[in-house]
XYZ file of C-alpha atoms in Angstrom:
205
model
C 8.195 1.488 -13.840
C 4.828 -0.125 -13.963
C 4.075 -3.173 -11.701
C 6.132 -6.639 -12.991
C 4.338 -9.306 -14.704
C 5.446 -11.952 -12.341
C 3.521 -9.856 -9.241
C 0.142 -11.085 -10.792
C 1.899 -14.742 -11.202
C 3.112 -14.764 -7.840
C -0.472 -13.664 -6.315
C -2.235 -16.515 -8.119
C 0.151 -19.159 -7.592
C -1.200 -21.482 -5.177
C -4.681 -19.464 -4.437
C -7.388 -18.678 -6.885
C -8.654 -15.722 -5.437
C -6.378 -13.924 -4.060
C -7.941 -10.787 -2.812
C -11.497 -12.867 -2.352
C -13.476 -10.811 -4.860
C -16.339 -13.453 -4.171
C -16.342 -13.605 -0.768
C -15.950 -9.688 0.692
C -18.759 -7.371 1.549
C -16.774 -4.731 0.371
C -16.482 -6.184 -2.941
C -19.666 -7.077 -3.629
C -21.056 -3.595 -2.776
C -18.606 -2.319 -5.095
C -19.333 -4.228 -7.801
C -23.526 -3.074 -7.188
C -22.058 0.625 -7.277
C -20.052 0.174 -10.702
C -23.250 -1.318 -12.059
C -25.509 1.051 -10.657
C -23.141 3.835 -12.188
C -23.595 2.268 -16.318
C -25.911 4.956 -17.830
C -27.349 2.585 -20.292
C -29.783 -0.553 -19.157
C -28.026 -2.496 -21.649
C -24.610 -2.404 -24.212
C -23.801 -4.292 -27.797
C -20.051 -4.472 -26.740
C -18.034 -4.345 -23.941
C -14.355 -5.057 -22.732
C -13.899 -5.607 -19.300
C -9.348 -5.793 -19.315
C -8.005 -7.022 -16.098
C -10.876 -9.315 -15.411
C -9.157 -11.605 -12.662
C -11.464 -14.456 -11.760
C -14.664 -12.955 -13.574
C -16.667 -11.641 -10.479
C -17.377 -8.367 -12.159
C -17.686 -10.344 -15.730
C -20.679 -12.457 -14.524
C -22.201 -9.465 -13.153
C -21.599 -7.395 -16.381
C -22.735 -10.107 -18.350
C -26.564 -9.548 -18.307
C -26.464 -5.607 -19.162
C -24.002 -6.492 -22.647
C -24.700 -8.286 -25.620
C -21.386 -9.228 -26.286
C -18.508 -8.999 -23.448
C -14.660 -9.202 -24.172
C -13.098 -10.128 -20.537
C -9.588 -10.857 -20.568
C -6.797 -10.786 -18.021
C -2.981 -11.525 -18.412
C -2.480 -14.345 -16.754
C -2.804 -18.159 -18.231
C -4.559 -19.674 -15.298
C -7.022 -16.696 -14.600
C -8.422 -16.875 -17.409
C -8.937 -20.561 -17.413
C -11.002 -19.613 -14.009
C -12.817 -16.863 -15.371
C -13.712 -19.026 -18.809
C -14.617 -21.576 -16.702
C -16.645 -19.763 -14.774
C -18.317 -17.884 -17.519
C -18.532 -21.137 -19.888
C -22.475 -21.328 -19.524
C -22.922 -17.493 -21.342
C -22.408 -18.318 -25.145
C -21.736 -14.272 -25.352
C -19.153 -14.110 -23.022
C -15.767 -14.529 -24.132
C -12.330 -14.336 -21.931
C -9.173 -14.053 -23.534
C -5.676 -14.379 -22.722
C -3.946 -10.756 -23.646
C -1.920 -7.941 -21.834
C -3.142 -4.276 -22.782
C -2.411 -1.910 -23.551
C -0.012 -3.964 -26.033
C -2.358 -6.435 -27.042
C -6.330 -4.599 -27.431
C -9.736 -6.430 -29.441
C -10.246 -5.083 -32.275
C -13.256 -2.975 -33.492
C -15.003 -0.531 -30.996
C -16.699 -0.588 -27.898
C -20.158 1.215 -26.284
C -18.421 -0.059 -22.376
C -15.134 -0.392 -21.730
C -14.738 -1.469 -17.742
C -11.013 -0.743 -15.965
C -11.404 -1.984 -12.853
C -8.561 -2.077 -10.264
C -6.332 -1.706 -12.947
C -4.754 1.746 -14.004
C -2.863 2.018 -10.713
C -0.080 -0.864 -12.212
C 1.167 1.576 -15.039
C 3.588 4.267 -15.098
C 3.233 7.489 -16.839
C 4.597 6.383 -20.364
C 2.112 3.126 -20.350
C -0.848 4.979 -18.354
C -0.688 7.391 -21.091
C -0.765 4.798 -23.651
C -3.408 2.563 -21.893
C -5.310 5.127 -21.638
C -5.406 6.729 -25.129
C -6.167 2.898 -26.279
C -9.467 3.053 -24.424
C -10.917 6.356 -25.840
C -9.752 5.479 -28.741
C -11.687 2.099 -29.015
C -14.776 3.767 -27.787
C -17.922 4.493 -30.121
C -18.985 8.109 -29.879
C -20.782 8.182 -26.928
C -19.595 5.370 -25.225
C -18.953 4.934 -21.824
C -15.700 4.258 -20.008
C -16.291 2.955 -15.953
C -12.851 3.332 -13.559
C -13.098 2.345 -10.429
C -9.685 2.323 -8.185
C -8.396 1.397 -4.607
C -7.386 5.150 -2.935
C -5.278 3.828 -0.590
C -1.378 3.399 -1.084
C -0.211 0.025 -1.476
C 3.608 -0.607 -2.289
C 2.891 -2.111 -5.932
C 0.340 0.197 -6.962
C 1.978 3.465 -9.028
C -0.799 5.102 -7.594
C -4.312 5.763 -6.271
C -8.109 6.466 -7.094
C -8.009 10.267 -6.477
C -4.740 10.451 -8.412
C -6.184 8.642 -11.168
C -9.095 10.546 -11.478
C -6.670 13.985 -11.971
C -5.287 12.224 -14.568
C -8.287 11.204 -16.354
C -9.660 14.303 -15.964
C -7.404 15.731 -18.511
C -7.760 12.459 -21.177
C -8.951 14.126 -25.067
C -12.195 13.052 -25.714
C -13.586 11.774 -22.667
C -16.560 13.678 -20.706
C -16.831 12.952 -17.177
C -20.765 12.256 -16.260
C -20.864 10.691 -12.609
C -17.543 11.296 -10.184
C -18.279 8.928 -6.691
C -16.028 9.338 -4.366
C -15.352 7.328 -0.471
C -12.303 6.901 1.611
C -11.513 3.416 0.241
C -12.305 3.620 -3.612
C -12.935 6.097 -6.559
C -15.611 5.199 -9.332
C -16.132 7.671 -12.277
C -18.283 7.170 -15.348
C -16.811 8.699 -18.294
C -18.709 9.393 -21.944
C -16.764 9.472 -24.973
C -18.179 12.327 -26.746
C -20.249 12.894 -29.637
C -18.749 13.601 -33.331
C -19.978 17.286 -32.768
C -18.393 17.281 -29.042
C -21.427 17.312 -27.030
C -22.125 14.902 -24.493
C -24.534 12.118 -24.817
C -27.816 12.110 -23.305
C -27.993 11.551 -19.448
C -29.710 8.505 -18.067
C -32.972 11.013 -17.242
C -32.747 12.447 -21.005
C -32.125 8.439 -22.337
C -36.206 8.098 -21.021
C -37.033 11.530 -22.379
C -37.436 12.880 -18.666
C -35.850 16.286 -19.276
């Protein structure tokens, strides 16, 4: 079964960031390497699900013209709005996917820490929401823990099997350490081909 709502409730009760996604080195270097993986300088619309206390958000913020964050529970949010209230094109809303998704499409969607806390059924279903909401040639960023943990369903290199056989998605950078997995993902073209690479993007090759 995937992960209880009231393990996110419990986590933030009484702390507002848990796991210290402001404070850790290994954190913040993750967060430069998720960046540093977008093959675009910039995106018109993004959705960053699972947001927590907007660390990533803030970071994202600059490279999107518009950015969706959202995150399940009531009092994250207010953190992550509140600390995301001076960007007019920032918005964080209150929502649990995959039941509840923004409408319209996306050129970045962001899952972050994330796909580990669903079973099969509601991986599957998370999952097919995403490259479903994606514009042709979009990109899709994962980036997972990879070691076990007794609520997560599973880990980074598991994930990335998984993906790896999701209709529709192309993967275009696969970085892999002990302690995390981050893949970059294109949604492909109406003819099937991949979009251009970051090198072909600046009409390099």
């Amino acid at each position: 079964m995937s992960t209880p709502s009231h393990y996110f409730e419990d986590m933030y009760r009484g702390q507002e960031d848990p796991w210290r996604l402001r404070e850790r080195w290994y954190e913040q270097r993750k967060y430069a390497l998720t960046l540093a993986s977008l093959p675009r300088p910039r995106f018109r619309r993004a959705f960053e699900p699972a947001c927590s206390v907007g660390q990533l958000t803030r970071l994202l913020a600059p490279r999107c013209d518009r950015l969706i964050a959202a995150d399940r529970v009531a009092s994250v949010v207010e953190t992550a709005a509140r600390r995301t209230e001076d960007l007019d094109h920032v918005e964080v809303v209150r929502l649990t996917v995959p039941d509840e998704w923004p409408e319209g499409r996306f050129d970045l969607v962001v899952l972050s820490e994330l796909l580990y806390y669903f079973d099969g059924a509601r991986l599957d279903e998370l999952l097919s929401r995403t490259a479903g909401s994606l514009e042709p040639g979009g990109t899709l960023v994962t980036v997972h823990w990879n070691h076990p943990v007794p609520e997560h369903l599973s880990t980074g290199t598991l994930l990335a099997e998984r993906l790896a056989h999701e209709p529709g998605l192309l993967l275009r950078a696969d970085h892999r350490e002990e302690d995390f997995v981050l893949q970059t993902f294109s949604r492909a073209l109406p003819d099937g081909t991949a979009p251009l690479s970051p090198a072909g993007f600046e009409g390099l090759v």
